[in-house]
Amino acid sequence: MNADLIISILSIALVAGTSLVFATIGEIITERSGILNLGVEGIMIMGAVIGFAAAFHSESAWIGVVVAMLVGGLLGFVHAFLTITLRAEQVVTGLALTIMGTGLASFLGQELGPEGGALVGLTGPRFTEISIPILSEIPIIGPIVFNQDILVYLMYVVVIAATYFLYHTRSGLHLRAIGESPQTADAMGVDVFRLRYLYTIVGGMLIGLGGAHLSLAYTPGWSENLTGGRGWIVIALVIFASWNPWRAVVGALLFGGVNAIQFRMQASSTDIAIPATLLNMMPYLLTVVIAVLTTWMQRFNKLIGAPAALGLPYNREERH
Amino acid sequence: MKNRKLLILLSALLLLVLAVVGITGAQDEPMKIAFVYVAPIGDLGWTFMHEQGRMAVVEEFGDAVETAFIENVAEGPDSERVIRNFADDGFDLIITTSFGYMDPTLTVAEEFPDTQFVHISGFLTADNMSNVFGRMYQPRYLSGLVAGSATESNIIGYVAAFPIPEVLRGINAFTLGVREVNPDAEVRVVWTNTWFDPPQEKEAAEALLAAGADVIAQHQDTPEPQKAAADAGGFSISYNSAMLDFVGQSVLTGPVWNWGAKYISIVQEVMDGTYNGSETYWGGLPEGVVDLAPFSELVSEDTIALVEERRAAIEAGEWDVFCGPITGANGNLVLEEGSCLSDGEMLGMSFFVEGVVGEAPEDASDEPIGFPMEEVLPRGDQIGMLGEAMD
């Protein structure tokens, strides 16, 4: 493989992985607070369709982004209300959100177009590549990292901000605390209910943003089932990343890059040493390996393990 | 007491109304037609084109028909339930539009002998269940002529879903067209292993463009490969629907489905009581079930003239795409001059022709296949052969 090929593969992997990074960090924040949200697929696709519709009608891609985040936040609120206030089973609620989101997105795709028609096949505003002066001329790194659409740059900011927030601020400590031991956090005077609401909504907003990257930058436009199961990849990625934003980036590059690599191998008609199907399986295989390791090895689990109170509703009156 | 009288009166009135409605309803009851779709109607591809067919029926017959459809029906037990519900509701004609609906359709057809069923893309029939499909390879060949004329790098990319006979037949027909006008060009195939995944279809097309392809053809369900080609300044050949409308003039042309033509004739024949309810139909360009999308303004007059000439030969039944000599990708002669592949052989195609670069399920055999034919058989006889091949 020559340098050009590697650059083009990494560049594609980065942009293909961007929607995954947004959604994965959103889900990490939600899960860190102790709430499991399996509605990622539904929220992403709702963000994609409504984001595109808003951008189309307002003729501004940025308005699309904002609306997609609001929709994601709203669905996050629905999940929070059902699981925190009503203490509904989180897995079932999340699945319901996904089923509802995908169905509603198909419906809206047929209704939100001009004059109540379909959105399918329309072209609207989109984000295109912006190459950053000077930085984009750095050999190898420049064309990969600094020649992307603006949402990719926003992704860098989100990753850095999320990491800083989680590990270097008091609020981040509170976030991690309510997911590890809500009783202790409560005793410390942290408002568990309010924060769980907040982070489920914030997580939903980032997941919606991930959907918007698909319909406004990566594959601009709306077509049914646009997310194609990426929401489920996100669920796997969170485990793969062991609830850490930086590892989420590595995982998203891997998940996003695998297709780019195997397609390019096929297209350049080189003799493929690894079958494409095996290559496609790798990220999932690694996820399974990590999931096995976390349950199998106590020490490994302490190092990267899931938030201890993940999926458990918090009830002040009960002793845990 | 007063209430009871009122109740009786009202009931009698209701009965009367129902009776009147029943009588008038029976007088000019519309024919009820149901469609079962595997994907959402907004997919811009396979199901979208069936939906266009349904709308063509509505436009043609107006109040004489009443249509219904259910989209996104999973193949298997779900589809059997949906089909049976339609039959229970008294639909006269039920059209099921995915390969995997074949067995469920057959099961329900046996339960409802008075209902007519039409299954798309399968191979089983019953007394009241016909099997309908189209010779998509014919317009694919024509689109290959256009692609071969347009390429300058002599590399044409082909984003393909699964290595099954239907897809291989399309790639081969396309490549035969490409090589006829441009013997130096090669067609590179990238398998996505999915019918429908917009980002993956885009990535596959981008990989081909990066490898030097300047025309992108496809056998997928969305226009993403077309968009990728347009973004990279290349050309493309679409599939399913006329994607020039969604993507622009870089879409030179493309094979399209035109189900309305067949659906209208089925409905008319069922109304007249003349429909052969157990037909096996594989219609091509002459029947209008498949067609070529309008040309982009970037296609030259010479190319259009060549395409029209070939189309006329196919429509007249003088020639078909898989007539020899045809060489396989491994250099072996697959089909001798003067022979044509039978329908059965086409339906089971499992090799690449010369000019295709990609992973083929198997190489062409050492021995040529096919049998000599003095002329292409009339359509009806070919369909007879198809039936035999399927037995």
XYZ file of C-alpha atoms in Angstrom:
711
model
C 0.000 0.000 0.000
C 1.336 3.402 -0.896
C 0.979 6.590 1.104
C -1.832 7.980 -1.072
C -3.955 4.919 -0.488
C -3.403 5.070 3.269
C -4.272 8.771 3.328
C -7.448 8.241 1.350
C -8.520 5.304 3.535
C -7.920 7.189 6.780
C -9.626 10.277 5.430
C -12.739 8.256 4.515
C -12.591 6.393 7.825
C -12.621 9.687 9.697
C -15.613 11.162 7.895
C -17.452 7.820 7.885
C -16.848 7.519 11.606
C -17.909 11.066 12.532
C -21.618 10.305 12.976
C -20.572 7.316 15.079
C -18.323 9.480 17.283
C -21.074 12.037 18.001
C -23.616 9.357 18.838
C -21.141 7.253 20.832
C -20.072 10.184 22.982
C -23.744 11.042 23.482
C -24.438 7.502 24.594
C -21.322 7.441 26.797
C -22.517 10.552 28.618
C -25.994 9.050 29.088
C -24.663 5.676 30.241
C -22.121 7.293 32.557
C -25.104 8.787 34.390
C -26.551 5.298 34.824
C -29.181 5.412 32.090
C -28.992 2.853 29.279
C -30.545 4.311 26.138
C -31.043 1.688 23.418
C -33.003 4.214 21.357
C -29.849 5.415 19.571
C -30.904 4.084 16.167
C -34.327 5.734 16.435
C -32.929 9.055 17.677
C -30.232 9.136 14.986
C -32.681 8.536 12.176
C -35.116 11.119 13.553
C -32.258 13.629 13.735
C -31.337 12.767 10.151
C -34.816 13.184 8.683
C -35.962 16.238 10.646
C -32.525 17.842 10.380
C -32.609 17.460 6.625
C -36.201 18.729 6.419
C -35.344 21.796 8.504
C -32.246 22.502 6.416
C -34.209 22.065 3.201
C -36.998 24.451 4.163
C -34.795 27.042 5.855
C -32.065 26.670 3.208
C -29.514 26.585 5.977
C -27.592 23.472 6.934
C -26.826 24.989 10.354
C -30.517 25.315 11.185
C -30.784 21.647 10.238
C -28.061 20.809 12.748
C -29.749 22.797 15.526
C -33.161 21.264 14.845
C -31.685 17.746 14.717
C -30.100 18.345 18.119
C -33.397 19.649 19.518
C -35.224 16.578 18.242
C -32.538 14.353 19.750
C -32.830 16.228 23.041
C -36.621 15.884 22.997
C -36.401 12.115 22.463
C -33.769 11.964 25.210
C -36.266 13.748 27.444
C -38.947 11.181 26.586
C -36.544 8.391 27.543
C -35.612 10.213 30.741
C -39.243 10.789 31.719
C -40.166 7.140 31.168
C -37.117 5.626 32.857
C -36.315 8.122 35.604
C -39.682 9.497 36.666
C -41.855 6.503 35.798
C -38.993 4.014 36.406
C -39.858 2.034 33.273
C -37.540 -0.784 32.239
C -34.691 0.975 30.389
C -34.026 -1.725 27.817
C -37.671 -1.962 26.776
C -38.125 1.810 26.695
C -35.010 2.234 24.549
C -36.107 -0.455 22.116
C -39.530 1.160 21.890
C -37.847 4.465 21.111
C -35.889 2.859 18.281
C -38.939 1.163 16.796
C -40.979 4.346 17.072
C -38.144 6.514 15.709
C -37.531 4.422 12.603
C -41.234 4.188 11.816
C -41.886 7.859 12.455
C -38.851 8.847 10.359
C -40.196 6.877 7.375
C -43.560 8.552 7.816
C -42.084 12.039 8.162
C -39.883 11.400 5.123
C -43.064 11.148 3.096
C -44.739 14.180 4.657
C -42.147 16.850 5.346
C -41.262 17.675 1.752
C -42.487 20.713 -0.164
C -46.300 21.003 -0.060
C -46.627 17.973 2.196
C -44.880 15.707 -0.314
C -41.944 13.368 0.106
C -38.417 14.389 1.106
C -36.912 11.496 -0.795
C -34.674 12.465 -3.674
C -34.508 16.167 -2.856
C -31.208 17.980 -2.640
C -30.841 20.593 0.049
C -28.062 22.561 1.679
C -25.077 20.494 2.784
C -21.705 20.826 4.442
C -18.806 20.428 2.045
C -15.105 19.970 2.721
C -13.256 23.008 3.977
C -9.503 22.727 3.962
C -7.866 24.689 6.733
C -4.998 26.873 5.484
C -1.457 25.891 6.552
C -2.665 22.987 8.746
C -3.970 21.082 5.727
C -0.519 21.227 4.174
C 1.117 19.181 6.906
C 2.274 15.972 5.234
C -0.017 12.965 5.749
C -1.919 14.389 8.758
C -3.014 17.551 6.940
C -5.095 15.989 4.176
C -6.593 13.470 6.595
C -7.452 15.645 9.578
C -7.749 19.176 8.206
C -9.529 18.680 4.892
C -12.996 17.677 6.076
C -16.476 19.131 6.472
C -17.086 21.483 9.364
C -18.990 18.938 11.442
C -15.835 16.808 11.540
C -14.021 19.783 13.075
C -16.914 20.153 15.505
C -16.400 16.471 16.359
C -12.789 17.184 17.419
C -14.096 19.881 19.744
C -16.763 17.588 21.192
C -14.221 14.815 21.881
C -11.821 17.153 23.660
C -14.613 18.887 25.570
C -16.218 15.603 26.638
C -12.897 14.211 27.865
C -12.071 17.363 29.779
C -15.543 17.503 31.240
C -15.615 13.868 32.345
C -12.195 13.698 33.947
C -11.211 17.236 34.887
C -14.296 19.004 36.204
C -16.395 18.684 39.334
C -19.565 18.285 37.250
C -17.878 15.449 35.362
C -17.088 13.792 38.664
C -20.751 14.121 39.668
C -21.769 12.605 36.335
C -19.528 9.604 36.889
C -20.668 9.329 40.505
C -24.386 9.110 39.753
C -23.687 6.244 37.360
C -21.391 4.400 39.758
C -23.190 4.874 43.050
C -26.252 7.120 43.020
C -26.768 6.670 46.799
C -23.325 8.026 47.572
C -23.764 10.892 45.150
C -27.155 11.640 46.657
C -25.645 11.660 50.150
C -23.026 14.096 48.853
C -25.858 16.424 47.904
C -25.851 15.738 44.155
C -29.309 15.865 42.614
C -29.351 12.450 40.936
C -32.733 12.853 39.232
C -32.019 16.253 37.770
C -28.579 15.255 36.473
C -29.805 11.994 34.977
C -32.459 13.973 33.115
C -29.857 16.464 31.971
C -27.360 13.900 30.670
C -29.990 11.774 28.965
C -31.133 14.901 27.124
C -27.548 15.998 26.306
C -26.781 12.471 25.103
C -29.887 12.556 22.906
C -28.760 15.871 21.411
C -25.375 14.438 20.420
C -27.027 11.331 18.967
C -29.329 13.604 16.929
C -26.249 15.500 15.756
C -24.756 12.204 14.592
C -27.874 11.635 12.492
C -27.591 15.143 11.062
C -24.024 14.471 9.934
C -25.366 11.648 7.776
C -28.163 13.610 6.109
C -26.365 16.957 5.846
C -22.741 16.083 5.144
C -21.827 12.464 4.578
C -24.695 11.182 2.413
C -26.563 14.448 1.886
C -30.284 14.041 1.409
C -32.895 11.742 2.838
C -33.562 8.156 1.951
C -35.409 5.613 4.025
C -33.363 3.723 6.591
C -30.482 6.142 6.068
C -28.766 5.152 9.307
C -28.781 1.486 8.299
C -28.242 0.096 11.789
C -25.467 2.517 12.788
C -27.311 3.113 16.058
C -26.634 -0.484 17.025
C -22.976 -0.118 16.109
C -22.913 2.784 18.566
C -24.177 0.530 21.369
C -21.322 -1.878 20.599
C -18.860 1.014 20.285
C -19.645 2.263 23.787
C -18.592 -1.105 25.181
C -15.617 -1.218 22.807
C -14.595 2.260 23.965
C -15.193 1.229 27.572
C -17.077 4.504 28.214
C -14.082 6.648 27.226
C -14.424 9.396 24.554
C -10.921 8.916 23.098
C -11.290 5.214 22.717
C -14.641 5.959 21.035
C -12.737 7.847 18.331
C -10.392 4.909 17.794
C -13.342 2.526 17.642
C -15.307 4.745 15.247
C -12.256 4.991 12.953
C -12.004 1.222 13.012
C -15.727 0.655 12.429
C -15.861 3.411 9.811
C -12.599 2.459 8.148
C -13.155 -1.245 7.702
C -15.523 -0.750 4.781
C -13.293 1.860 3.184
C -10.391 -0.586 3.339
C -12.175 -3.595 1.921
C -13.948 -1.592 -0.803
C -10.630 -0.094 -1.875
C -8.985 -3.491 -1.928
C -11.748 -4.763 -4.179
C -11.658 -1.682 -6.408
C -7.907 -1.680 -6.928
C -8.219 -5.373 -7.853
C -5.306 -6.333 -5.641
C -5.249 -9.908 -4.457
C -7.041 -9.737 -1.160
C -5.286 -11.663 1.565
C -8.164 -11.200 4.046
C -11.724 -11.925 2.866
C -13.974 -8.837 2.979
C -16.524 -10.574 5.175
C -13.885 -11.375 7.788
C -12.634 -7.788 7.757
C -16.212 -6.530 8.245
C -16.560 -8.791 11.252
C -13.415 -7.544 13.033
C -14.829 -4.576 14.998
C -17.697 -6.685 16.322
C -15.322 -9.485 17.185
C -13.161 -7.045 19.155
C -16.286 -5.762 20.928
C -17.169 -9.295 21.977
C -13.600 -9.877 23.169
C -13.711 -6.729 25.293
C -17.166 -7.607 26.657
C -15.863 -11.050 27.602
C -12.746 -9.604 29.217
C -14.763 -7.140 31.308
C -16.938 -9.862 32.781
C -14.187 -12.421 33.063
C -11.321 -10.514 34.586
C -11.991 -8.577 37.757
C -8.956 -6.372 37.336
C -9.682 -5.623 33.734
C -13.218 -4.698 34.709
C -11.975 -2.243 37.330
C -9.754 -0.676 34.717
C -12.386 -0.072 32.046
C -15.660 -1.431 33.432
C -19.201 -0.242 32.903
C -20.791 2.244 35.308
C -21.898 0.084 38.241
C -25.436 1.467 38.399
C -26.012 1.319 34.619
C -29.575 0.354 33.827
C -30.775 0.475 37.426
C -33.506 2.966 38.295
C -32.649 5.037 41.365
C -35.138 5.171 44.186
C -34.247 7.176 47.247
C -36.507 5.159 49.512
C -34.918 1.830 48.646
C -31.720 0.430 50.056
C -29.454 -0.951 47.379
C -90.606 1.959 27.206
C -90.329 4.925 24.993
C -86.604 4.321 24.702
C -87.100 0.771 23.566
C -89.454 1.849 20.794
C -86.940 4.395 19.667
C -84.228 1.749 19.683
C -86.273 -0.604 17.522
C -87.074 2.185 15.138
C -83.449 3.171 14.859
C -82.360 -0.422 14.308
C -84.888 -0.844 11.537
C -83.712 2.377 9.943
C -80.106 1.252 10.174
C -80.933 -2.074 8.544
C -82.717 -0.287 5.737
C -79.739 1.996 5.138
C -77.348 -0.940 5.147
C -79.517 -2.822 2.685
C -79.659 0.127 0.313
C -75.901 0.634 0.554
C -75.395 -3.072 -0.020
C -77.508 -3.066 -3.170
C -75.986 0.039 -4.688
C -72.544 -1.175 -3.672
C -73.066 -4.431 -5.503
C -73.990 -2.680 -8.691
C -70.614 -1.166 -9.575
C -68.245 -2.545 -7.040
C -64.661 -1.623 -7.896
C -62.101 -4.358 -8.377
C -59.977 -4.566 -5.240
C -56.219 -4.853 -5.777
C -53.627 -5.222 -3.031
C -49.835 -4.816 -3.184
C -47.342 -6.181 -0.675
C -44.005 -4.318 -0.599
C -40.745 -5.446 0.982
C -39.244 -1.955 1.503
C -40.664 1.507 2.137
C -42.189 3.192 -0.924
C -39.681 6.019 -0.461
C -36.618 3.889 -1.253
C -36.295 5.483 -4.732
C -35.521 2.020 -6.002
C -37.258 -1.340 -6.208
C -40.360 -0.651 -4.114
C -40.634 2.948 -5.336
C -40.988 1.596 -8.878
C -43.707 -0.902 -7.858
C -45.540 1.978 -6.200
C -45.289 3.891 -9.497
C -46.866 0.821 -11.103
C -49.725 0.884 -8.613
C -50.315 4.572 -9.296
C -50.325 3.879 -13.040
C -53.113 1.332 -12.439
C -55.102 3.877 -10.409
C -54.654 6.480 -13.122
C -55.684 4.068 -15.859
C -58.806 2.634 -14.225
C -59.870 5.396 -11.818
C -62.976 4.440 -9.819
C -63.141 1.006 -11.391
C -60.392 -0.144 -9.051
C -59.708 0.197 -5.363
C -56.071 -0.355 -4.417
C -54.280 -0.867 -1.129
C -50.702 -1.566 -0.189
C -48.631 -2.445 2.848
C -44.966 -1.462 2.778
C -41.977 -2.761 4.705
C -43.375 -6.276 5.073
C -40.700 -8.707 6.229
C -40.315 -11.846 4.151
C -41.502 -14.990 5.928
C -44.393 -15.501 8.380
C -45.193 -11.765 8.573
C -45.814 -11.615 4.867
C -48.083 -14.668 4.958
C -50.249 -12.921 7.569
C -50.417 -9.761 5.481
C -51.298 -11.662 2.301
C -53.969 -13.722 4.095
C -55.511 -10.567 5.597
C -55.838 -9.061 2.138
C -57.432 -12.267 0.833
C -59.814 -12.341 3.829
C -60.805 -8.744 3.158
C -62.059 -9.762 -0.261
C -59.329 -8.407 -2.497
C -59.671 -9.793 -6.032
C -56.046 -9.447 -7.077
C -53.040 -9.589 -4.760
C -49.584 -8.704 -6.075
C -46.596 -9.694 -3.921
C -43.389 -7.995 -4.952
C -40.407 -9.738 -3.405
C -38.678 -13.060 -4.017
C -39.132 -14.162 -0.408
C -42.934 -13.829 -0.625
C -43.092 -16.796 -3.003
C -43.888 -19.594 -0.557
C -46.285 -17.528 1.594
C -48.116 -16.431 -1.572
C -48.422 -20.046 -2.697
C -49.770 -21.121 0.707
C -52.441 -18.415 0.744
C -53.261 -18.950 -2.940
C -54.173 -22.553 -2.181
C -56.525 -21.398 0.598
C -58.287 -18.814 -1.569
C -58.880 -20.397 -4.984
C -61.149 -17.533 -6.117
C -58.526 -14.846 -5.568
C -55.867 -14.141 -8.199
C -52.269 -13.852 -6.955
C -49.314 -12.437 -8.863
C -45.810 -13.033 -7.507
C -42.859 -10.981 -8.729
C -39.356 -12.390 -9.304
C -39.886 -16.004 -8.203
C -40.380 -19.249 -10.103
C -43.418 -21.062 -8.639
C -46.935 -20.889 -10.042
C -50.353 -22.320 -9.126
C -53.781 -22.315 -10.773
C -54.455 -18.869 -9.347
C -50.860 -17.652 -8.890
C -48.736 -16.325 -11.726
C -45.042 -15.512 -11.769
C -43.888 -12.224 -13.321
C -40.431 -10.734 -13.847
C -38.520 -8.604 -16.346
C -35.476 -9.054 -18.585
C -33.482 -6.312 -16.920
C -30.328 -7.523 -18.681
C -31.580 -6.012 -21.955
C -31.578 -2.341 -20.882
C -28.433 -3.043 -18.837
C -26.683 -4.020 -22.045
C -27.905 -0.815 -23.719
C -26.644 1.253 -20.780
C -23.272 -0.513 -21.176
C -23.016 0.892 -24.700
C -23.434 4.383 -23.236
C -20.900 3.784 -20.437
C -18.323 2.326 -22.817
C -18.582 5.394 -25.035
C -18.298 7.795 -22.118
C -15.256 6.420 -20.290
C -11.865 7.987 -20.868
C -9.877 6.136 -18.230
C -11.256 2.831 -19.579
C -12.131 1.818 -16.030
C -15.817 1.553 -15.205
C -16.885 0.907 -11.626
C -19.834 -1.310 -10.740
C -21.249 -1.218 -7.210
C -23.025 -4.528 -6.769
C -25.053 -6.018 -3.932
C -24.707 -9.813 -3.856
C -23.058 -12.337 -6.199
C -26.325 -14.031 -7.238
C -27.369 -14.893 -10.816
C -29.616 -11.824 -11.208
C -26.745 -9.464 -10.361
C -24.113 -11.403 -12.343
C -26.454 -11.384 -15.358
C -26.684 -7.605 -15.074
C -22.922 -7.117 -14.751
C -22.265 -9.396 -17.717
C -24.890 -7.789 -19.954
C -23.553 -4.355 -19.041
C -19.962 -5.413 -19.749
C -20.906 -6.899 -23.123
C -22.310 -3.484 -24.027
C -19.236 -1.668 -22.734
C -16.778 -3.924 -24.611
C -18.745 -3.728 -27.824
C -18.004 -0.029 -28.194
C -14.744 -0.028 -26.237
C -12.779 -3.316 -26.237
C -10.083 -1.819 -23.986
C -12.401 -0.909 -21.134
C -12.744 -3.017 -18.015
C -15.577 -3.176 -15.505
C -14.444 -3.366 -11.887
C -16.918 -4.832 -9.442
C -17.107 -4.023 -5.730
C -19.480 -6.155 -3.663
C -21.252 -4.362 -0.807
C -23.147 -7.420 0.478
C -26.200 -5.261 1.110
C -29.143 -4.194 -1.070
C -29.789 -1.041 0.845
C -27.278 0.978 2.871
C -26.770 4.526 1.584
C -23.402 5.247 3.286
C -21.902 1.906 2.238
C -23.066 2.293 -1.348
C -21.427 5.719 -1.396
C -18.159 4.389 0.071
C -17.994 1.572 -2.470
C -18.449 4.044 -5.320
C -15.792 6.355 -3.862
C -13.344 3.459 -3.651
C -13.918 2.738 -7.347
C -13.515 6.401 -8.272
C -10.284 6.523 -6.272
C -9.062 3.496 -8.210
C -9.461 5.428 -11.462
C -13.021 4.698 -12.556
C -14.752 7.603 -14.313
C -18.161 5.972 -14.850
C -20.075 4.270 -12.017
C -22.822 1.729 -12.621
C -24.702 -0.054 -9.867
C -27.046 -2.781 -8.726
C -28.225 -1.312 -5.428
C -31.364 0.326 -4.122
C -30.415 3.996 -3.680
C -28.883 6.789 -5.801
C -25.823 7.157 -3.494
C -23.334 5.712 -6.055
C -24.678 8.281 -8.537
C -24.165 11.111 -6.060
C -20.620 9.951 -5.329
C -19.802 9.910 -9.042
C -21.286 13.377 -9.526
C -19.299 14.741 -6.555
C -16.075 13.368 -8.026
C -16.816 14.871 -11.444
C -17.519 11.493 -13.052
C -20.476 9.981 -14.891
C -22.845 7.277 -13.781
C -25.408 4.754 -14.978
C -28.366 4.463 -12.615
C -30.704 1.575 -11.831
C -34.345 1.079 -10.832
C -35.603 4.617 -11.364
C -34.603 7.557 -13.572
C -32.053 8.990 -11.132
C -31.152 11.805 -13.480
C -34.123 13.540 -11.864
C -32.509 13.416 -8.406
C -28.814 13.705 -9.188
C -28.442 15.611 -12.451
C -27.004 15.324 -15.946
C -23.987 13.271 -14.855
C -26.400 10.327 -14.763
C -26.114 9.382 -18.443
C -29.004 6.908 -18.479
C -29.863 3.651 -16.734
C -32.085 0.607 -16.801
C -35.473 1.201 -15.180
C -38.450 -0.888 -14.182
C -41.815 -0.014 -15.623
C -44.275 -2.220 -13.759
C -47.276 -0.114 -14.746
C -47.227 -1.608 -18.248
C -47.644 -5.161 -16.961
C -49.907 -4.291 -14.023
C -52.379 -2.485 -16.241
C -52.600 -5.411 -18.637
C -53.035 -7.899 -15.775
C -55.838 -5.807 -14.231
C -57.577 -5.407 -17.595
C -57.380 -9.138 -18.291
C -58.603 -10.058 -14.810
C -61.567 -7.674 -15.295
C -62.351 -9.254 -18.657
C -61.921 -12.725 -17.239
C -59.206 -13.527 -19.793
C -56.141 -13.542 -17.546
C -54.054 -16.710 -17.561
C -53.844 -16.961 -13.795
C -50.923 -19.346 -13.781
C -48.696 -17.661 -16.369
C -44.922 -17.467 -16.143
C -43.976 -14.136 -17.580
C -40.470 -12.800 -18.184
C -41.057 -9.673 -20.183
C -38.315 -7.551 -21.703
C -37.939 -4.383 -23.733
C -40.612 -5.370 -26.296
C -43.216 -5.722 -23.543
C -42.160 -2.498 -21.859
C -41.696 -3.982 -18.368
C -38.087 -2.836 -18.448
C -36.817 0.260 -20.188
C -33.981 2.719 -20.423
C -34.166 5.998 -18.501
C -34.084 9.239 -20.556
C -30.620 10.145 -21.809
C -28.623 12.923 -20.210
C -27.843 15.819 -22.527
C -24.185 14.761 -22.235
C -24.765 11.596 -24.296
C -23.717 12.044 -27.920
C -26.083 11.642 -30.854
C -23.963 8.795 -32.252
C -24.250 6.816 -29.036
C -27.993 7.368 -28.868
C -28.310 6.196 -32.476
C -26.346 3.010 -31.674
C -28.471 2.320 -28.592
C -31.677 2.807 -30.569
C -30.417 0.464 -33.279
C -29.627 -2.285 -30.765
C -32.906 -1.720 -28.963
C -34.782 -2.114 -32.235
C -32.994 -5.433 -32.893
C -33.913 -6.730 -29.435
C -37.495 -5.502 -29.690
C -37.886 -7.144 -33.080
C -36.654 -10.425 -31.578
C -33.764 -10.606 -34.098
C -31.065 -10.701 -31.482
C -30.594 -10.944 -27.747
C -27.787 -9.966 -25.378
C -26.547 -13.431 -24.455
C -25.960 -14.690 -27.979
C -22.460 -15.915 -28.916
C -19.635 -15.559 -29.281
C -19.111 -14.787 -25.583
C -15.803 -15.256 -23.766
C -15.552 -15.782 -20.021
C -13.361 -13.714 -17.693
C -10.815 -16.566 -17.644
C -10.463 -16.427 -21.431
C -12.473 -19.571 -22.193
C -15.100 -19.436 -24.887
C -18.406 -19.669 -23.010
C -20.812 -19.511 -25.904
C -20.097 -20.227 -29.553
C -21.193 -18.012 -32.362
C -24.702 -18.826 -33.440
C -25.877 -20.003 -30.010
C -27.868 -18.141 -27.420
C -28.273 -18.872 -23.738
C -31.633 -20.337 -22.795
C -33.719 -18.654 -20.117
C -32.803 -21.407 -17.685
C -29.100 -20.836 -18.311
C -29.497 -17.096 -17.896
C -31.404 -17.551 -14.653
C -28.628 -19.699 -13.238
C -25.688 -17.590 -14.430
C -22.639 -17.935 -12.188
C -19.590 -16.602 -14.076
C -18.140 -13.321 -15.333
C -17.633 -12.483 -18.995
C -14.352 -11.124 -20.336
C -13.750 -7.554 -19.262
C -15.094 -7.907 -15.708
C -12.554 -7.576 -12.905
C -13.706 -8.733 -9.500
C -14.353 -11.718 -7.303
C -16.640 -14.100 -9.223
C -18.345 -16.951 -7.475
C -16.855 -19.352 -10.009
C -14.893 -19.280 -13.246
C -16.421 -19.941 -16.601
C -16.242 -23.605 -17.489
C -13.816 -25.001 -20.033
C -16.608 -26.242 -22.257
C -18.865 -23.788 -24.037
C -22.472 -23.915 -22.898
C -25.635 -23.194 -24.805
C -26.964 -24.817 -27.925
C -27.123 -23.687 -31.529
C -30.241 -21.807 -32.480
C -30.990 -20.575 -35.966
C -32.981 -17.704 -34.627
C -34.128 -16.415 -31.283
C -37.235 -18.298 -30.322
C -40.520 -16.444 -30.002
C -41.150 -15.235 -26.496
C -43.821 -17.809 -25.708
C -41.512 -20.741 -26.463
C -38.765 -19.242 -24.354
C -41.144 -19.041 -21.463
C -42.021 -22.692 -22.015
C -38.322 -23.448 -21.749
C -38.110 -21.389 -18.614
C -40.822 -23.540 -17.077
C -38.894 -26.681 -17.975
C -35.671 -25.296 -16.605
C -37.404 -24.603 -13.343
C -38.789 -28.135 -13.057
